[in-house]
DNA sequence: CGAGGTTGGTTCAATGACCGAACCTTGGGT
DNA sequence: ACCCAAGGTTCGGTCATTGAACCAACCTCG
């Protein structure tokens, strides 16, 4: 049966009856997970995503729109006159933190020597366990209480202002400062 | 400037200094994570991947080759005369279980009503926590001791033999039985 | 022996996604 | 009036994915 709309390549893993497949239909496209990672880091503005990711403008626009439509980001007016919007991560997006953390750990352990960043419980300074829990406190750490700490191995003096801003320790979700003024 | 090698779209997130990006270069392509999921379920043969995923043959061949080259699957001769190989998941691939589990949970909680499968500690029958730990035993359950149990909501009587084989409870990693003889 | 089946692929034309560069728009700032 | 910044859209060219067809080694059955 040939359905009316001709979505051939895109998005849907038609035959799969599986929540992983459902998830990948939403966030499985190229660049999407990196956009979400940046949003967790506190990146919010079109231009910041652009320079930090090195993503084509058209693709970024498409991804931001999809992620907004799926309720993972929320488009929010942060100033009138010049009307400017920012894209803020929602609860649904924040819920991807364990996935991204375990993916990052896997990537580092299997394909990378150096450790670039560590993640700590802001309250006590303890480094997080594999799933984002605090071994000392024995609790699951809310994402807003995760402190991202750059480690040596991360290149000093990067080109773009966003990478530069991410060079100092900061909490996740807290907006990055790129006041180029 | 046109560089000599023409890798434009593919694989590498060039500017990214991040273990998540490294990971996605390896397993971020379309279909790849679903192949790994199937490998965790115990799927091993070209034909079983093919019918279960509904993936184009050429793409499957490419993915199996990449995953083998990256050490996530291992190509293993399981019979001479007709020489036949199967693709078995390695430790490196098994290490993706927490990632896939948390991704699946996210997909179900946010984009799906029914629960299709549950995962239990084979030793005690307790349903696993969010990260694959056993709440009762308090231990991290080895993947080989995870029992996958189909729940109502999963369609009875599916078309392909692999889905049919996955209709009864079985441990992860344990090869699926598709003796069509 | 030859026909047909099973497994595991390769090849090919068509279609869709992605890329990078150029352009556009709205609203300041000077 | 002119230029700049932010946030896009448009467009031609390239790359990836798709589905269908083809290939080949080996086996089994008549």
Coordinates of C-alpha atoms (C1' of nucleotides) in Angstrom, one line a residue:
Chain A
X1 CA 0.0 0.0 0.0
X2 CA 1.4 3.3 -1.1
X3 CA 0.3 6.1 1.2
X4 CA -0.4 9.4 -0.2
X5 CA 2.5 11.3 1.3
X6 CA 5.8 10.2 0.0
X7 CA 8.0 10.2 3.1
X8 CA 10.6 7.8 1.9
X9 CA 13.9 8.5 3.7
X10 CA 12.7 10.6 6.5
X11 CA 12.3 10.1 10.2
X12 CA 9.9 7.2 10.6
X13 CA 11.0 3.7 11.2
X14 CA 7.7 2.4 10.0
X15 CA 7.7 -1.3 11.0
X16 CA 9.2 -0.8 14.4
X17 CA 7.1 -1.4 17.5
X18 CA 9.6 -0.1 20.0
X19 CA 10.0 2.9 22.2
X20 CA 13.6 3.3 21.1
X21 CA 12.5 3.7 17.5
X22 CA 9.8 6.2 18.6
X23 CA 12.5 8.2 20.3
X24 CA 14.8 8.1 17.4
X25 CA 12.1 9.3 15.1
X26 CA 12.1 12.5 17.2
X27 CA 15.8 13.0 18.0
X28 CA 17.6 10.6 15.7
X29 CA 18.4 13.0 12.8
X30 CA 21.8 14.4 12.2
X31 CA 22.7 17.3 14.6
X32 CA 19.6 17.0 16.7
X33 CA 21.3 15.4 19.8
X34 CA 24.1 18.0 19.7
X35 CA 21.5 20.8 19.6
X36 CA 20.0 19.3 22.7
X37 CA 23.4 18.9 24.4
X38 CA 24.0 22.6 23.7
X39 CA 20.6 23.5 25.1
X40 CA 21.5 21.6 28.3
X41 CA 24.7 23.5 28.5
X42 CA 22.7 26.7 28.5
X43 CA 22.9 27.7 24.8
X44 CA 19.7 29.5 23.8
X45 CA 20.3 31.7 20.9
X46 CA 20.2 30.9 17.2
X47 CA 23.6 32.5 16.6
X48 CA 25.2 30.7 19.6
X49 CA 24.1 27.3 18.3
X50 CA 25.3 28.3 14.9
X51 CA 28.9 29.2 15.8
X52 CA 29.3 26.6 18.5
X53 CA 28.1 23.7 16.4
X54 CA 29.3 24.7 13.0
X55 CA 26.0 23.6 11.6
X56 CA 24.5 24.9 8.3
X57 CA 22.0 27.6 9.0
X58 CA 19.1 25.9 7.2
X59 CA 19.6 22.7 9.1
X60 CA 19.7 24.6 12.4
X61 CA 16.5 26.4 11.6
X62 CA 14.8 23.1 10.7
X63 CA 16.0 21.4 13.9
X64 CA 14.9 24.2 16.1
X65 CA 11.5 24.1 14.6
X66 CA 11.2 20.4 14.9
X67 CA 12.4 20.4 18.5
X68 CA 10.0 23.2 19.4
X69 CA 7.1 21.3 17.7
X70 CA 8.0 18.2 19.7
X71 CA 8.0 20.1 23.0
X72 CA 11.7 19.6 23.6
X73 CA 12.6 23.3 23.2
X74 CA 10.4 26.3 23.8
X75 CA 10.6 29.4 21.8
X76 CA 10.5 32.4 24.1
X77 CA 10.6 36.1 23.4
X78 CA 13.4 37.7 25.4
X79 CA 13.2 41.2 24.1
X80 CA 10.8 43.3 22.1
X81 CA 12.0 45.9 19.6
X82 CA 14.2 44.2 17.9
X83 CA 11.9 41.2 18.6
X84 CA 14.2 38.4 19.6
X85 CA 13.4 34.8 20.6
X86 CA 15.5 32.3 22.4
X87 CA 15.1 28.5 22.5
X88 CA 14.9 27.2 26.0
X89 CA 15.0 23.5 26.9
X90 CA 11.8 22.1 28.5
X91 CA 11.3 19.3 31.0
X92 CA 10.9 16.9 28.2
X93 CA 14.3 17.9 26.9
X94 CA 15.9 17.8 30.3
X95 CA 14.7 14.3 30.7
X96 CA 17.2 13.3 28.0
X97 CA 20.1 14.1 30.3
X98 CA 20.7 10.5 31.5
X99 CA 20.7 9.4 27.9
X100 CA 23.2 12.0 26.8
X101 CA 25.4 11.4 29.8
X102 CA 25.6 7.7 29.3
X103 CA 26.3 8.2 25.6
X104 CA 29.1 10.6 26.4
X105 CA 30.6 8.2 28.9
X106 CA 30.5 5.5 26.3
X107 CA 32.1 7.7 23.7
X108 CA 34.9 8.7 26.1
X109 CA 35.7 5.3 27.3
X110 CA 35.8 3.7 23.9
X111 CA 37.0 6.3 21.5
X112 CA 38.8 9.0 23.3
X113 CA 41.8 9.3 25.6
X114 CA 41.5 12.5 27.4
X115 CA 38.6 13.6 29.6
X116 CA 37.3 16.9 28.5
X117 CA 34.8 17.8 31.1
X118 CA 33.6 16.4 34.4
X119 CA 30.2 16.7 36.0
X120 CA 29.8 17.3 39.7
X121 CA 27.1 17.6 42.3
X122 CA 27.0 21.4 42.9
X123 CA 26.1 20.9 46.5
X124 CA 29.0 18.7 47.5
X125 CA 31.5 18.7 44.6
X126 CA 31.4 15.0 44.2
X127 CA 31.7 13.7 40.6
X128 CA 28.6 12.2 39.3
X129 CA 28.1 8.5 38.7
X130 CA 27.3 6.9 35.4
X131 CA 23.6 7.9 35.4
X132 CA 23.9 11.3 36.9
X133 CA 23.5 10.2 40.6
X134 CA 25.7 11.5 43.4
X135 CA 27.7 8.6 45.0
X136 CA 28.3 10.7 48.1
X137 CA 24.7 11.8 48.7
X138 CA 23.1 8.8 47.3
X139 CA 20.6 10.9 45.4
X140 CA 19.7 11.5 41.8
X141 CA 21.0 15.0 41.1
X142 CA 18.6 17.4 39.5
X143 CA 20.1 18.6 36.2
X144 CA 20.0 22.2 37.5
X145 CA 22.4 21.2 40.3
X146 CA 24.9 19.6 38.0
X147 CA 28.1 21.6 37.8
X148 CA 30.1 21.2 34.5
X149 CA 33.8 21.5 35.1
X150 CA 36.2 21.8 32.1
X151 CA 39.3 19.6 32.5
X152 CA 42.7 20.0 31.0
X153 CA 42.6 18.4 27.6
X154 CA 39.9 20.8 26.5
X155 CA 41.6 23.2 24.1
X156 CA 42.3 26.6 25.6
X157 CA 41.5 29.7 23.5
X158 CA 38.9 28.4 21.1
X159 CA 37.6 30.4 18.2
X160 CA 34.0 30.9 19.0
X161 CA 32.6 32.9 21.9
X162 CA 30.4 30.1 23.1
X163 CA 33.2 27.6 23.5
X164 CA 35.1 30.4 25.3
X165 CA 32.2 30.9 27.7
X166 CA 32.0 27.2 28.4
X167 CA 35.6 27.2 29.5
X168 CA 34.7 28.1 33.0
X169 CA 32.7 25.9 35.4
X170 CA 29.0 26.5 35.2
X171 CA 25.8 24.8 36.1
X172 CA 23.8 23.0 33.4
X173 CA 20.7 24.9 32.1
X174 CA 22.2 28.2 33.3
X175 CA 22.3 30.5 30.2
X176 CA 25.7 31.1 28.7
X177 CA 27.0 34.6 28.6
X178 CA 28.0 35.8 25.2
X179 CA 27.6 39.5 25.6
X180 CA 29.7 40.5 22.7
X181 CA 29.0 44.1 23.5
Chain B
X1 CA 37.9 26.1 -1.2
X2 CA 37.1 22.5 -2.3
X3 CA 39.1 20.1 -0.2
X4 CA 40.5 17.0 -1.8
X5 CA 38.4 14.5 0.0
X6 CA 34.7 15.2 -0.4
X7 CA 33.3 14.1 3.0
X8 CA 30.7 16.7 3.3
X9 CA 27.7 15.2 4.9
X10 CA 29.1 12.2 6.5
X11 CA 29.9 11.1 10.0
X12 CA 32.2 13.7 11.4
X13 CA 31.1 16.6 13.5
X14 CA 34.4 18.3 12.7
X15 CA 34.4 21.2 15.1
X16 CA 33.1 19.4 18.1
X17 CA 35.4 18.7 21.1
X18 CA 33.1 16.4 23.0
X19 CA 32.7 12.7 23.7
X20 CA 29.0 12.8 22.8
X21 CA 29.9 14.0 19.3
X22 CA 32.6 11.3 19.1
X23 CA 30.0 8.7 20.0
X24 CA 27.5 10.0 17.5
X25 CA 30.1 9.8 14.7
X26 CA 30.2 6.1 15.4
X27 CA 26.6 5.3 16.1
X28 CA 24.7 8.4 15.0
X29 CA 23.7 7.3 11.5
X30 CA 20.3 6.3 10.5
X31 CA 19.4 2.7 11.5
X32 CA 22.6 2.1 13.5
X33 CA 21.1 2.3 16.9
X34 CA 18.3 0.0 15.9
X35 CA 20.8 -2.6 14.6
X36 CA 22.6 -2.4 18.0
X37 CA 19.3 -2.8 19.8
X38 CA 18.5 -5.9 17.8
X39 CA 22.0 -7.3 18.5
X40 CA 21.3 -6.9 22.2
X41 CA 18.0 -8.7 21.7
X42 CA 20.1 -11.6 20.3
X43 CA 19.6 -11.0 16.6
X44 CA 22.8 -12.2 14.8
X45 CA 22.1 -13.1 11.2
X46 CA 21.9 -10.8 8.2
X47 CA 18.6 -12.0 7.2
X48 CA 17.1 -11.7 10.7
X49 CA 18.2 -8.1 10.9
X50 CA 16.8 -7.5 7.4
X51 CA 13.3 -8.8 8.0
X52 CA 13.0 -7.5 11.6
X53 CA 14.1 -4.0 10.8
X54 CA 12.7 -3.5 7.3
X55 CA 16.0 -1.9 6.4
X56 CA 17.3 -1.7 2.8
X57 CA 19.8 -4.4 2.1
X58 CA 22.6 -2.1 1.0
X59 CA 22.2 0.0 4.2
X60 CA 22.3 -3.0 6.4
X61 CA 25.5 -4.3 4.7
X62 CA 27.1 -0.9 5.2
X63 CA 26.1 -0.6 8.9
X64 CA 27.2 -4.1 9.7
X65 CA 30.6 -3.4 8.2
X66 CA 31.0 -0.1 10.0
X67 CA 29.9 -1.6 13.3
X68 CA 32.3 -4.5 12.9
X69 CA 35.1 -2.1 12.0
X70 CA 34.4 -0.1 15.1
X71 CA 34.5 -3.1 17.3
X72 CA 30.8 -3.0 18.3
X73 CA 29.9 -6.2 16.4
X74 CA 32.1 -9.2 15.7
X75 CA 31.8 -11.2 12.5
X76 CA 32.0 -14.8 13.4
X77 CA 31.9 -18.0 11.2
X78 CA 29.2 -20.2 12.6
X79 CA 29.3 -22.9 9.9
X80 CA 31.6 -24.0 7.1
X81 CA 30.2 -25.3 3.9
X82 CA 27.9 -23.2 3.2
X83 CA 30.2 -20.7 4.8
X84 CA 28.0 -18.5 7.0
X85 CA 28.9 -15.7 9.3
X86 CA 26.9 -14.1 12.1
X87 CA 27.4 -10.7 13.8
X88 CA 27.7 -10.9 17.5
X89 CA 27.7 -7.9 19.8
X90 CA 30.9 -7.3 21.7
X91 CA 31.6 -5.8 25.1
X92 CA 31.9 -2.4 23.5
X93 CA 28.4 -2.8 22.1
X94 CA 27.0 -4.2 25.3
X95 CA 28.2 -1.1 27.0
X96 CA 25.6 0.8 25.1
X97 CA 22.8 -0.9 27.1
X98 CA 22.3 2.0 29.6
X99 CA 22.1 4.5 26.8
X100 CA 19.6 2.5 24.8
X101 CA 17.6 1.8 28.0
X102 CA 17.3 5.4 29.0
X103 CA 16.5 6.4 25.5
X104 CA 13.7 3.8 25.4
X105 CA 12.3 5.0 28.7
X106 CA 12.3 8.6 27.4
X107 CA 10.6 7.5 24.2
X108 CA 7.9 5.6 26.0
X109 CA 7.2 8.2 28.7
X110 CA 6.9 11.1 26.2
X111 CA 5.7 9.7 23.0
X112 CA 3.8 6.4 23.7
X113 CA 1.0 5.2 25.7
X114 CA 1.4 1.5 26.0
X115 CA 4.3 -0.3 27.4
X116 CA 5.5 -2.9 25.0
X117 CA 8.2 -4.7 26.9
X118 CA 9.5 -4.8 30.5
X119 CA 13.0 -5.7 31.6
X120 CA 13.5 -7.8 34.7
X121 CA 16.4 -9.1 36.8
X122 CA 16.4 -12.8 35.8
X123 CA 17.6 -13.9 39.3
X124 CA 14.7 -12.3 41.2
X125 CA 12.1 -11.2 38.7
X126 CA 12.2 -7.6 39.8
X127 CA 11.7 -5.0 37.2
X128 CA 14.8 -3.0 36.5
X129 CA 15.2 0.7 37.5
X130 CA 15.8 3.5 35.1
X131 CA 19.4 2.7 34.5
X132 CA 19.3 -1.0 34.5
X133 CA 19.8 -1.6 38.2
X134 CA 17.8 -4.0 40.3
X135 CA 15.9 -2.1 43.0
X136 CA 15.5 -5.3 45.1
X137 CA 19.1 -6.6 45.0
X138 CA 20.6 -3.1 44.8
X139 CA 23.1 -4.2 42.2
X140 CA 23.7 -3.2 38.6
X141 CA 22.4 -6.1 36.6
X142 CA 24.7 -7.6 34.0
X143 CA 23.1 -7.4 30.6
X144 CA 23.2 -11.2 30.2
X145 CA 21.0 -11.4 33.3
X146 CA 18.3 -9.1 32.0
X147 CA 15.1 -10.8 31.1
X148 CA 13.0 -9.2 28.4
X149 CA 9.3 -9.8 28.9
X150 CA 6.7 -8.8 26.3
X151 CA 3.7 -7.0 27.6
X152 CA 0.2 -6.8 26.3
X153 CA 0.2 -3.9 23.8
X154 CA 2.8 -5.6 21.7
X155 CA 1.0 -6.9 18.7
X156 CA 0.4 -10.6 18.7
X157 CA 1.1 -12.5 15.5
X158 CA 3.5 -10.3 13.7
X159 CA 4.6 -10.9 10.1
X160 CA 8.3 -11.7 10.4
X161 CA 9.7 -14.7 12.3
X162 CA 12.1 -12.6 14.4
X163 CA 9.3 -10.6 15.9
X164 CA 7.5 -13.8 16.5
X165 CA 10.5 -15.3 18.3
X166 CA 10.7 -12.1 20.5
X167 CA 7.2 -12.7 21.6
X168 CA 8.3 -15.0 24.4
X169 CA 10.4 -13.9 27.4
X170 CA 14.1 -14.3 26.8
X171 CA 17.4 -13.0 28.2
X172 CA 19.2 -10.3 26.3
X173 CA 22.2 -11.5 24.3
X174 CA 20.8 -15.0 24.0
X175 CA 20.5 -15.8 20.3
X176 CA 17.0 -15.7 18.8
X177 CA 15.7 -18.9 17.4
X178 CA 14.5 -18.6 13.9
X179 CA 14.9 -22.2 12.7
X180 CA 12.5 -21.9 9.8
X181 CA 13.2 -25.6 9.1
Chain C
dC1 C1' 22.1 -33.9 -13.7
dG2 C1' 19.3 -29.7 -13.4
dA3 C1' 15.7 -26.8 -10.9
dG4 C1' 14.8 -24.3 -7.2
dG5 C1' 15.7 -22.6 -2.5
dT6 C1' 18.5 -20.3 1.2
dT7 C1' 21.9 -16.9 2.7
dG8 C1' 24.4 -13.0 2.1
dG9 C1' 25.4 -9.9 -0.4
dT10 C1' 26.3 -5.9 -4.8
dT11 C1' 24.6 -2.6 -8.3
dC12 C1' 21.8 1.0 -10.0
dA13 C1' 18.5 4.9 -10.9
dA14 C1' 15.6 7.9 -8.3
dT15 C1' 14.6 10.6 -4.3
dG16 C1' 15.5 13.0 -0.2
dA17 C1' 18.8 15.3 3.1
dC18 C1' 22.6 18.0 3.9
dC19 C1' 26.1 21.5 2.7
dG20 C1' 27.9 26.2 2.0
dA21 C1' 27.3 30.5 0.1
dA22 C1' 24.5 34.2 -1.0
dC23 C1' 20.6 36.8 -0.1
dC24 C1' 16.8 38.9 2.7
dT25 C1' 14.4 41.3 6.7
dT26 C1' 13.6 43.8 10.8
dG27 C1' 15.3 47.0 13.8
dG28 C1' 18.9 49.6 15.9
dG29 C1' 23.1 52.9 16.1
dT30 C1' 25.6 57.0 14.4
Chain D
dA1 C1' 21.7 57.6 4.8
dC2 C1' 24.6 54.0 5.8
dC3 C1' 26.2 50.1 8.3
dC4 C1' 25.7 46.4 11.6
dA5 C1' 23.4 42.4 14.2
dA6 C1' 20.2 38.7 14.7
dG7 C1' 17.6 35.4 12.6
dG8 C1' 16.3 33.5 9.2
dT9 C1' 15.2 31.8 3.6
dT10 C1' 16.8 30.4 -1.0
dC11 C1' 19.4 27.8 -4.1
dG12 C1' 22.6 24.8 -6.8
dG13 C1' 25.6 20.9 -5.9
dT14 C1' 26.8 16.8 -3.4
dC15 C1' 26.0 12.9 -0.4
dA16 C1' 23.0 9.3 1.7
dT17 C1' 19.1 6.4 1.6
dT18 C1' 15.7 3.7 -0.8
dG19 C1' 13.7 -0.3 -3.2
dA20 C1' 14.1 -3.3 -6.8
dA21 C1' 16.9 -6.1 -9.5
dC22 C1' 20.8 -8.9 -10.0
dC23 C1' 24.6 -12.1 -8.5
dA24 C1' 26.9 -16.1 -6.5
dA25 C1' 28.0 -19.9 -3.5
dC26 C1' 26.2 -23.8 -1.7
dC27 C1' 22.5 -27.2 -0.7
dT28 C1' 18.5 -30.4 -1.5
dC29 C1' 15.3 -32.8 -4.0
dG30 C1' 13.6 -35.2 -8.0

